[in-house]
JSON list of C-alpha atoms in Angstrom, two decimals:
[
{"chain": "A", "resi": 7, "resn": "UNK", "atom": "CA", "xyz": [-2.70, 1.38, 19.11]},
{"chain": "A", "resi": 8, "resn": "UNK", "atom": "CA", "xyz": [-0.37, -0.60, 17.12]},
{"chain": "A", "resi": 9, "resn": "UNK", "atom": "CA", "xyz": [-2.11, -3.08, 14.64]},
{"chain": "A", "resi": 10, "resn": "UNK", "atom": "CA", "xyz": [-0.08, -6.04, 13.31]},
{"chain": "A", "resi": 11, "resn": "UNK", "atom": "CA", "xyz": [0.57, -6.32, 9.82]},
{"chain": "A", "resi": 12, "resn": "UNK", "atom": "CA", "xyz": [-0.53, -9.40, 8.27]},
{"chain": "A", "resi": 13, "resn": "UNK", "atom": "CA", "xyz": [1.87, -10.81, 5.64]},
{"chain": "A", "resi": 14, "resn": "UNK", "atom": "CA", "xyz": [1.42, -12.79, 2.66]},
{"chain": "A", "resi": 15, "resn": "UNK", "atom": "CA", "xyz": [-0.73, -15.50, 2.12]},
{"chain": "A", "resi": 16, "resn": "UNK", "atom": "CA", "xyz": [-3.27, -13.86, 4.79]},
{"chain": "A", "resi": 17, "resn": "UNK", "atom": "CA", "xyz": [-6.71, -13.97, 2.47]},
{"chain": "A", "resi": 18, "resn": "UNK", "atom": "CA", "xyz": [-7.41, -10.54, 3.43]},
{"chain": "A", "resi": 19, "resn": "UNK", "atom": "CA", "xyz": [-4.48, -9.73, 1.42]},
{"chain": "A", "resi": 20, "resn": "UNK", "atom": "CA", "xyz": [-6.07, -11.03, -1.87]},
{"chain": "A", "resi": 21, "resn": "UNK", "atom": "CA", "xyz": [-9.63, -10.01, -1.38]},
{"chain": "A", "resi": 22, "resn": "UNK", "atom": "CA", "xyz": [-11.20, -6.76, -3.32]},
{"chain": "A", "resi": 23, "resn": "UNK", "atom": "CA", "xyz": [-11.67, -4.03, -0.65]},
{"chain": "A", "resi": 24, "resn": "UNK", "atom": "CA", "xyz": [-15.38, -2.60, -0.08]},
{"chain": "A", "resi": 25, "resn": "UNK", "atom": "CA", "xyz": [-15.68, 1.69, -0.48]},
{"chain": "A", "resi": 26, "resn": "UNK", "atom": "CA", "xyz": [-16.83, 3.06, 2.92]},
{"chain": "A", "resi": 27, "resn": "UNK", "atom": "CA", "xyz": [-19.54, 5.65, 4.44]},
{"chain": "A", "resi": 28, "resn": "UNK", "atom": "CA", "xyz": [-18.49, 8.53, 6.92]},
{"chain": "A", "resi": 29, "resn": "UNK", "atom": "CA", "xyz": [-21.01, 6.53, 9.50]},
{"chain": "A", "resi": 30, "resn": "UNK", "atom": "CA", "xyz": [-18.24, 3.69, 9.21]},
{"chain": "A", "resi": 31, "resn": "UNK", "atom": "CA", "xyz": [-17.14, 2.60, 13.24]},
{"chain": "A", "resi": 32, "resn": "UNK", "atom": "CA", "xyz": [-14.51, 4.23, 14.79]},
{"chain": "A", "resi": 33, "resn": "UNK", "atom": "CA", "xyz": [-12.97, 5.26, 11.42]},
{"chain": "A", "resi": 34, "resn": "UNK", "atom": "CA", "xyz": [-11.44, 8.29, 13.26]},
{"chain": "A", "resi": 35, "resn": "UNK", "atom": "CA", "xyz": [-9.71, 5.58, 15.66]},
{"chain": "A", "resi": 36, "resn": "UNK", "atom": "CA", "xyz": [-8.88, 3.26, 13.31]},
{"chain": "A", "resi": 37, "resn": "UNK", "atom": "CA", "xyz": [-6.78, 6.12, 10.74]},
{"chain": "A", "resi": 38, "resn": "UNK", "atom": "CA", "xyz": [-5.05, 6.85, 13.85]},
{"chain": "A", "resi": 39, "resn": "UNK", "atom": "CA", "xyz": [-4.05, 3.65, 14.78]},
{"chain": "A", "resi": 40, "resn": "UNK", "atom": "CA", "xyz": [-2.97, 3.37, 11.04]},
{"chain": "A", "resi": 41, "resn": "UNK", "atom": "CA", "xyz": [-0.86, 5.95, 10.96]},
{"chain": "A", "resi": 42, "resn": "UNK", "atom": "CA", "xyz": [0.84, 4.76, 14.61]},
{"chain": "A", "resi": 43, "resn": "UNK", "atom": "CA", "xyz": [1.23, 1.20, 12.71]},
{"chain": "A", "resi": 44, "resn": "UNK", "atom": "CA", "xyz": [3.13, 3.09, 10.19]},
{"chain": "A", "resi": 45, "resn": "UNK", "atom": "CA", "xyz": [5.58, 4.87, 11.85]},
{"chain": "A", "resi": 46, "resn": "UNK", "atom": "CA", "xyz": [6.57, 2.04, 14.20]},
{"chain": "A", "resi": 47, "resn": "UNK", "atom": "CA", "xyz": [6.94, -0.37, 11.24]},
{"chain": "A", "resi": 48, "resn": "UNK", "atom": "CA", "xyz": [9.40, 2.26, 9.61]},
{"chain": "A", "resi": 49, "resn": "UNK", "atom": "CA", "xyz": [6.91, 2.20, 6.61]},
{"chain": "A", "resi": 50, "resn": "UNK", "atom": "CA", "xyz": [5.73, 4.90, 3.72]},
{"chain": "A", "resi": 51, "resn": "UNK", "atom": "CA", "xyz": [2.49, 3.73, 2.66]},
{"chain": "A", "resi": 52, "resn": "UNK", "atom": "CA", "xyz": [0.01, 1.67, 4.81]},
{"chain": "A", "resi": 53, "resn": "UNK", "atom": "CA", "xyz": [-3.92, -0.16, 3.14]},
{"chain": "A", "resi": 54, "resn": "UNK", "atom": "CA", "xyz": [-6.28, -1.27, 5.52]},
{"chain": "A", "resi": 55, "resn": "UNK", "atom": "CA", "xyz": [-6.07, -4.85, 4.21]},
{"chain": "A", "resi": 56, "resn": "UNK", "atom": "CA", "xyz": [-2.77, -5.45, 5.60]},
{"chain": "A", "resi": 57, "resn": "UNK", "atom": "CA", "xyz": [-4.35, -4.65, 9.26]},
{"chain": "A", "resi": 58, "resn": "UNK", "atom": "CA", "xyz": [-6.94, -7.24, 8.36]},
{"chain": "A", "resi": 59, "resn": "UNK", "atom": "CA", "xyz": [-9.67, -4.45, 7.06]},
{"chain": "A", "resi": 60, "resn": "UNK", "atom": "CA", "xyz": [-11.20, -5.70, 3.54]},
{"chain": "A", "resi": 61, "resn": "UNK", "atom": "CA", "xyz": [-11.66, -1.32, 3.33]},
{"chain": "A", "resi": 62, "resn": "UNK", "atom": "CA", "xyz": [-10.64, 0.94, 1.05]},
{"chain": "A", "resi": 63, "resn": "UNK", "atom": "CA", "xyz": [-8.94, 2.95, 3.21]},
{"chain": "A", "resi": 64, "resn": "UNK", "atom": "CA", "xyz": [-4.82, 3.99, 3.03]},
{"chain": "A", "resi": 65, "resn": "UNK", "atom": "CA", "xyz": [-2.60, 6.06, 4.42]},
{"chain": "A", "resi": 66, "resn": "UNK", "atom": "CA", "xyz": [0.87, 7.34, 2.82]},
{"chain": "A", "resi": 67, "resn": "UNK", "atom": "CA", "xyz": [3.06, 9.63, 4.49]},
{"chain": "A", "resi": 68, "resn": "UNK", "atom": "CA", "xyz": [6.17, 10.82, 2.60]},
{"chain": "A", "resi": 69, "resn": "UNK", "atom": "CA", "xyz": [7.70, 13.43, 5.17]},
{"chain": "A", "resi": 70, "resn": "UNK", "atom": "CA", "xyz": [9.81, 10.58, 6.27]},
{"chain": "A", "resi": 71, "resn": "UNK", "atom": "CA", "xyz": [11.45, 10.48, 3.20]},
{"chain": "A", "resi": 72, "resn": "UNK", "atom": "CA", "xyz": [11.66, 14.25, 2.20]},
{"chain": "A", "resi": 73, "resn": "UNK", "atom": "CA", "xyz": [15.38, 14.46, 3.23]},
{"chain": "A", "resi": 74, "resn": "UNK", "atom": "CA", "xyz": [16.31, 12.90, -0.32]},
{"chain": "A", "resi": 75, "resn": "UNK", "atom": "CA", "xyz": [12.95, 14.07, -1.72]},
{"chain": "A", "resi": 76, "resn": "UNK", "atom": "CA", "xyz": [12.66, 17.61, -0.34]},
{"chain": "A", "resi": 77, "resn": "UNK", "atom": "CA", "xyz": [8.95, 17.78, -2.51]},
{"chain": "A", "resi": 78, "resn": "UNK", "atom": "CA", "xyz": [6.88, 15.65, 0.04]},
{"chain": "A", "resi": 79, "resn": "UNK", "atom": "CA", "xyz": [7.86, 17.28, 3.40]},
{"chain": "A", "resi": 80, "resn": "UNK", "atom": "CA", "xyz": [5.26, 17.80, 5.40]},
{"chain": "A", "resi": 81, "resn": "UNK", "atom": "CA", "xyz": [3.02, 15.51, 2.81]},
{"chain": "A", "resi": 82, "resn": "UNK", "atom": "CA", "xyz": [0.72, 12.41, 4.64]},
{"chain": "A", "resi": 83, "resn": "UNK", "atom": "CA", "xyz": [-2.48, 11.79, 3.55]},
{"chain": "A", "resi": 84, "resn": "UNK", "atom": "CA", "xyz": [-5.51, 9.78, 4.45]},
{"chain": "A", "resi": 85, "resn": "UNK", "atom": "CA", "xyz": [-7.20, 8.24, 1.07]},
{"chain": "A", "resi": 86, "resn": "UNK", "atom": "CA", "xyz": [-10.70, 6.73, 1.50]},
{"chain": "A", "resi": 87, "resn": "UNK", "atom": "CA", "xyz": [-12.24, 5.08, -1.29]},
{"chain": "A", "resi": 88, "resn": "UNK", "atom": "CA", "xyz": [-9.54, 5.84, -3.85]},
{"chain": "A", "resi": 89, "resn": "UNK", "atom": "CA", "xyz": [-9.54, 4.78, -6.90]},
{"chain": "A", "resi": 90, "resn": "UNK", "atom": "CA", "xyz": [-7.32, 5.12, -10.07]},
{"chain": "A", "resi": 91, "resn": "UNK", "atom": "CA", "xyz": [-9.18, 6.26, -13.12]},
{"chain": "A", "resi": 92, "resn": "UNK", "atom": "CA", "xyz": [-6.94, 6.04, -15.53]},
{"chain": "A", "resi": 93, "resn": "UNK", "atom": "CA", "xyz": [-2.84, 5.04, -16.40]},
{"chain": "A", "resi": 94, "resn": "UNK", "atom": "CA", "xyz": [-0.87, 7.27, -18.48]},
{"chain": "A", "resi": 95, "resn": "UNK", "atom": "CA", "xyz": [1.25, 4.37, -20.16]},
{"chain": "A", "resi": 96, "resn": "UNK", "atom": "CA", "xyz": [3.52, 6.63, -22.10]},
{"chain": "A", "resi": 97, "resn": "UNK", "atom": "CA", "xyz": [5.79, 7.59, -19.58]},
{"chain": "A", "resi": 98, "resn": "UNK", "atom": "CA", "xyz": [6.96, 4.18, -17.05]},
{"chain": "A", "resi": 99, "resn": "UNK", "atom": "CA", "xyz": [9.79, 4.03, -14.69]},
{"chain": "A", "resi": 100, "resn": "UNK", "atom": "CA", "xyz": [11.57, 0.77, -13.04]},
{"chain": "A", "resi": 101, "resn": "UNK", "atom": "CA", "xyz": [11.87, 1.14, -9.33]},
{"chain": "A", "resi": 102, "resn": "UNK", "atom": "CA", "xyz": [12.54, -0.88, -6.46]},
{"chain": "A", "resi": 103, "resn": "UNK", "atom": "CA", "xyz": [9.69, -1.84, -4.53]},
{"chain": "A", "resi": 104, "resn": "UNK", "atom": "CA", "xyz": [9.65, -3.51, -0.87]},
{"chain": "A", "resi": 105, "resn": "UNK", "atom": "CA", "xyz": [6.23, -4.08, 0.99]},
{"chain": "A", "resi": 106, "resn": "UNK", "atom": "CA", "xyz": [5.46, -4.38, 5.24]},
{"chain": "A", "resi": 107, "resn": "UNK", "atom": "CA", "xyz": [3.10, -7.03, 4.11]},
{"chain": "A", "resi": 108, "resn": "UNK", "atom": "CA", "xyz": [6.33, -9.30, 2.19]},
{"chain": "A", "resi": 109, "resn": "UNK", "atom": "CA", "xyz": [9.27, -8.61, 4.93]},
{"chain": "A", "resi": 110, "resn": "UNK", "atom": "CA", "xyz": [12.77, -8.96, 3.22]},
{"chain": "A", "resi": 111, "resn": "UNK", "atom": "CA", "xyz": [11.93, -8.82, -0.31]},
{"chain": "A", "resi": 112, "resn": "UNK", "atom": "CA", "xyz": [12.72, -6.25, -2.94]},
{"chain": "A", "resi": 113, "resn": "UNK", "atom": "CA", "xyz": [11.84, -6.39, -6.56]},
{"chain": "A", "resi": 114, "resn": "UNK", "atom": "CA", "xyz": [12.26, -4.02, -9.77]},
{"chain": "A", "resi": 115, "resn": "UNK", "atom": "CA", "xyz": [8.63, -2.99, -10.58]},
{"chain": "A", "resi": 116, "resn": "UNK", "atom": "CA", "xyz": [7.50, -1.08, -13.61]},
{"chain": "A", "resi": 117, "resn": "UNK", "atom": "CA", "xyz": [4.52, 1.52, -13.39]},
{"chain": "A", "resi": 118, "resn": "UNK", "atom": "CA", "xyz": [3.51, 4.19, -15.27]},
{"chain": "A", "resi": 119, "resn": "UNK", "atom": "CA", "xyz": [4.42, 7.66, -13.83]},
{"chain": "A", "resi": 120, "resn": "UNK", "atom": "CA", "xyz": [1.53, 9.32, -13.79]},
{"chain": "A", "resi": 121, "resn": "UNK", "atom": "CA", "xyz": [-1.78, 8.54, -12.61]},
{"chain": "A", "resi": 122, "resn": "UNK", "atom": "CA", "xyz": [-5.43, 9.66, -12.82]},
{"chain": "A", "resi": 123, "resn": "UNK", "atom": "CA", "xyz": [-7.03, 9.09, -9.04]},
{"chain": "A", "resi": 124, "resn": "UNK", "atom": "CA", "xyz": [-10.00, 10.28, -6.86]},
{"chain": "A", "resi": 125, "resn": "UNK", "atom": "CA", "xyz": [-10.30, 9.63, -3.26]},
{"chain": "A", "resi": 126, "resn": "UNK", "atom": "CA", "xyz": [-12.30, 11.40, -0.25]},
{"chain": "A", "resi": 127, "resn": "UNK", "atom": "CA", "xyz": [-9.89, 12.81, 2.50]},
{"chain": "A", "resi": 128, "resn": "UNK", "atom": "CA", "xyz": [-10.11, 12.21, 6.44]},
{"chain": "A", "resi": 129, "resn": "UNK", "atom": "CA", "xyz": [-13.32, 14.73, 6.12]},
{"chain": "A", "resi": 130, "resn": "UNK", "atom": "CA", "xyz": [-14.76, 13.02, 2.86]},
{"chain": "A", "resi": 131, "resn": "UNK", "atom": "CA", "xyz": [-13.91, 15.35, 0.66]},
{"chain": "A", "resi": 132, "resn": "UNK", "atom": "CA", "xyz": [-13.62, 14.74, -2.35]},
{"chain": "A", "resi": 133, "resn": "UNK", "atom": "CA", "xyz": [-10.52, 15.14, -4.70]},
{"chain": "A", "resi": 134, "resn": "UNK", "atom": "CA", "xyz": [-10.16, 13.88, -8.43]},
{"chain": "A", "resi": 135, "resn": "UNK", "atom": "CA", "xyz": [-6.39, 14.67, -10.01]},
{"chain": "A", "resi": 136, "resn": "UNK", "atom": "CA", "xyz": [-3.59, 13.85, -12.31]},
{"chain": "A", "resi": 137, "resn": "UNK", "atom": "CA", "xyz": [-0.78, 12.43, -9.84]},
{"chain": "A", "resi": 138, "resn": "UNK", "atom": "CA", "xyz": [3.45, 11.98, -10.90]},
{"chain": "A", "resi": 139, "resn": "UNK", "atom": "CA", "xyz": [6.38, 11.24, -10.18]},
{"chain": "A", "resi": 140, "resn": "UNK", "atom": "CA", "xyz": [7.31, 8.73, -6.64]},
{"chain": "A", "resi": 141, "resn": "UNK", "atom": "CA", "xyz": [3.43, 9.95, -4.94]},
{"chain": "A", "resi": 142, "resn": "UNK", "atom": "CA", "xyz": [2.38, 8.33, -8.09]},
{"chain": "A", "resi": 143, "resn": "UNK", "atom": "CA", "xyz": [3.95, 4.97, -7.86]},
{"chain": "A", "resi": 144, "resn": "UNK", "atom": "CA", "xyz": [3.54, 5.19, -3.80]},
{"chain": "A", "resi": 145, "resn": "UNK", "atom": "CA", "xyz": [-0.34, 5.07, -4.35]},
{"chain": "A", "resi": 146, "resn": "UNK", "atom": "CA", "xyz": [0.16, 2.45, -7.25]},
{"chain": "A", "resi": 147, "resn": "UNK", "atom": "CA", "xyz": [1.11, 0.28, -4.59]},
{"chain": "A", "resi": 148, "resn": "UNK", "atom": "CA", "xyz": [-0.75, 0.90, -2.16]},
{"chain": "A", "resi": 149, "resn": "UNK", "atom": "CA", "xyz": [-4.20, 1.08, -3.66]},
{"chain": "A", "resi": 150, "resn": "UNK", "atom": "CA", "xyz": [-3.23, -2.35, -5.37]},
{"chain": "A", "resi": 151, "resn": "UNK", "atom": "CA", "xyz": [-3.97, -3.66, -1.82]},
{"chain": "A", "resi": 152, "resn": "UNK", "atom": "CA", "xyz": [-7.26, -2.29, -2.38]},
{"chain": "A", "resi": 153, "resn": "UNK", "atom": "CA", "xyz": [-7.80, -4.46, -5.20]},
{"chain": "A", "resi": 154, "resn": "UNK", "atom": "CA", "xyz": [-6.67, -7.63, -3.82]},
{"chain": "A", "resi": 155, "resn": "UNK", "atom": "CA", "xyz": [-2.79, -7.19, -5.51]},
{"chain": "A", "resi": 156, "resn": "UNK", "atom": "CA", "xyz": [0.52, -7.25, -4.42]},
{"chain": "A", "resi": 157, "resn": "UNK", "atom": "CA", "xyz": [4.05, -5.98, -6.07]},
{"chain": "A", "resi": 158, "resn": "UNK", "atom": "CA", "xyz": [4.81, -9.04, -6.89]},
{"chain": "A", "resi": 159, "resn": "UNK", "atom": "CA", "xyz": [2.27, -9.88, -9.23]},
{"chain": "A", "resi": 160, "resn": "UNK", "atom": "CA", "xyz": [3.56, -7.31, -11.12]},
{"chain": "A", "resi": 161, "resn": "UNK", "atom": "CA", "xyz": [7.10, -8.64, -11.76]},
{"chain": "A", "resi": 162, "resn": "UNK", "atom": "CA", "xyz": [8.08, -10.81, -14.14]},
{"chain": "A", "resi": 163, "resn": "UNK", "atom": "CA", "xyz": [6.94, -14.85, -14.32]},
{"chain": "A", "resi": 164, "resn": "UNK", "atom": "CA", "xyz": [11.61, -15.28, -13.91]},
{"chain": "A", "resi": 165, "resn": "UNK", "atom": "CA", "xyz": [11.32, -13.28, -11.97]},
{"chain": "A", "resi": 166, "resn": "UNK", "atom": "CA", "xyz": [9.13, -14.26, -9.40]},
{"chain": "A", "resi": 167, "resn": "UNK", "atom": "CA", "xyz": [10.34, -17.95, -10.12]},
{"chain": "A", "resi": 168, "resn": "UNK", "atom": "CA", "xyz": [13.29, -16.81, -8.51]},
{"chain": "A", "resi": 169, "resn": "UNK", "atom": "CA", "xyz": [11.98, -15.55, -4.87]},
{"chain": "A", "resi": 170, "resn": "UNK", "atom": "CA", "xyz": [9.63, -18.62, -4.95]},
{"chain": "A", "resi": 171, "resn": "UNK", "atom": "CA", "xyz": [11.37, -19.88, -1.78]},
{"chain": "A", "resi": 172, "resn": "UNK", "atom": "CA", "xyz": [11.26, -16.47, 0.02]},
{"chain": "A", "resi": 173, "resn": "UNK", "atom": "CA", "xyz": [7.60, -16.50, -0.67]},
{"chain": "A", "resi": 174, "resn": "UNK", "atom": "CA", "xyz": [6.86, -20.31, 0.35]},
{"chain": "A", "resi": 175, "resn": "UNK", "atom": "CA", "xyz": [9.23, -19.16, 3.74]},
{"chain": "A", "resi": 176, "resn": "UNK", "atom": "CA", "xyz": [6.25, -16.38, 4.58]},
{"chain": "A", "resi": 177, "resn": "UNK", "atom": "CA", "xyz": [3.50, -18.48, 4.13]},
{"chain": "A", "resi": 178, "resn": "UNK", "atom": "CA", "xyz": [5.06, -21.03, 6.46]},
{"chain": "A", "resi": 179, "resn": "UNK", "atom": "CA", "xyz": [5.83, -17.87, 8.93]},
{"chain": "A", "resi": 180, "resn": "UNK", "atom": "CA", "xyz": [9.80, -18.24, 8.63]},
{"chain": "A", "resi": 181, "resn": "UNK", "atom": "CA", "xyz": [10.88, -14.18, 8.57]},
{"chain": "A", "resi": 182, "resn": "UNK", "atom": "CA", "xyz": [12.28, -11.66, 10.71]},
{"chain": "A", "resi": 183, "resn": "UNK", "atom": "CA", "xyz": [11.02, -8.42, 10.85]},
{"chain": "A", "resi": 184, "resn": "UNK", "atom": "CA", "xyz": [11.17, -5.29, 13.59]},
{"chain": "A", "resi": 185, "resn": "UNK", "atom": "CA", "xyz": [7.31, -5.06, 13.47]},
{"chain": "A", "resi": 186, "resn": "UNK", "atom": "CA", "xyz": [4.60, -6.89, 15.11]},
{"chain": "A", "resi": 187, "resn": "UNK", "atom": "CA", "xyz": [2.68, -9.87, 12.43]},
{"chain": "A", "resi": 188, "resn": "UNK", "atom": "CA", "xyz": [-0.09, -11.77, 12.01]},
{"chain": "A", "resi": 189, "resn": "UNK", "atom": "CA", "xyz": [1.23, -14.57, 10.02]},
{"chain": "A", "resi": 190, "resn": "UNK", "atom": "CA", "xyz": [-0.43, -17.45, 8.17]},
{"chain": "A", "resi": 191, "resn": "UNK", "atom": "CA", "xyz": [-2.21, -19.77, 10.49]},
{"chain": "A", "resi": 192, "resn": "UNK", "atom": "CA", "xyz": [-0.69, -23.30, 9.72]}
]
């Protein structure tokens, strides 16, 4: 089933996500459904917050970009409870970032390119690794959700000065977008 993707300004969007149990309802129906939201919204990376779930619970699939990065075919992955452990600040790269949750807006964001994480897999097992390169800044992004944060908090104070209208335009539910929405109620 295809879930609606709420946009910014939804609450859900800024609250901390809560880890999860195997026992947790329908979870088998619910990753599916995730990963059918994805595709139709032509996304990458999809948290459960922006379906309305305050979970930690994502799901990333880079296959659909493995004609210019031939590394991730065949790569989608279901991450429950991730969490990143540690940054490795040395090494950052400047990319452009876009978001299903923040329709028409693109912004420069800098994040370290490489990444300490563990997570449990659709069978809750458990995996603890180093992570680099564009998986690395992928799950940046998407595990931000987790934690109640969005790309654009990460840009700079000008920055975000400047798409101050684009913002203010969500949150009054004035976008277009080729995927279904739960917008601010007003």
């Amino acid at each position: 089933m295809i879930l609606p993707i709420y946009i910014y300004g939804q609450p859900v969007l800024r609250k901390e996500a809560e880890d999860i149990t195997p026992d947790y309802p329908q979870l088998k129906d619910l990753i599916a459904d995730m990963w059918e939201t994805l595709a139709e919204s032509d996304g990458i990376g999809l948290a459960a917050p922006q379906i309305g779930k305050p979970i930690r619970l994502s799901v990333i699939d880079l296959d659909v970009i493995s004609d210019d990065l031939p590394e991730y075919k065949g790569f989608r992955q279901v991450f429950i409870n991730p969490h990143i452990l540690e940054y490795d600040e040395e090494h950052t790269d400047t990319s452009e970032e876009g978001c299903l949750s923040l329709p028409a807006i693109h912004e420069k964001v800098v994040r370290p390119t490489r990444i300490h994480v563990e997570w449990d897999d659709e069978n809750f097992q458990h995996h603890d690794e180093w992570v680099e390169g564009y998986l690395a800044r992928v799950m940046q992004h998407e595990f931000d959700h987790l934690d109640g944060k969005m790309f654009v908090d990460r840009i700079s104070p000008l920055r975000k000065q400047l798409i101050k209208s684009k913002l203010r335009a969500l949150l009054q539910g004035r976008y277009r977008c080729g995927y279904k929405t739960k917008p601010v109620k007003r």
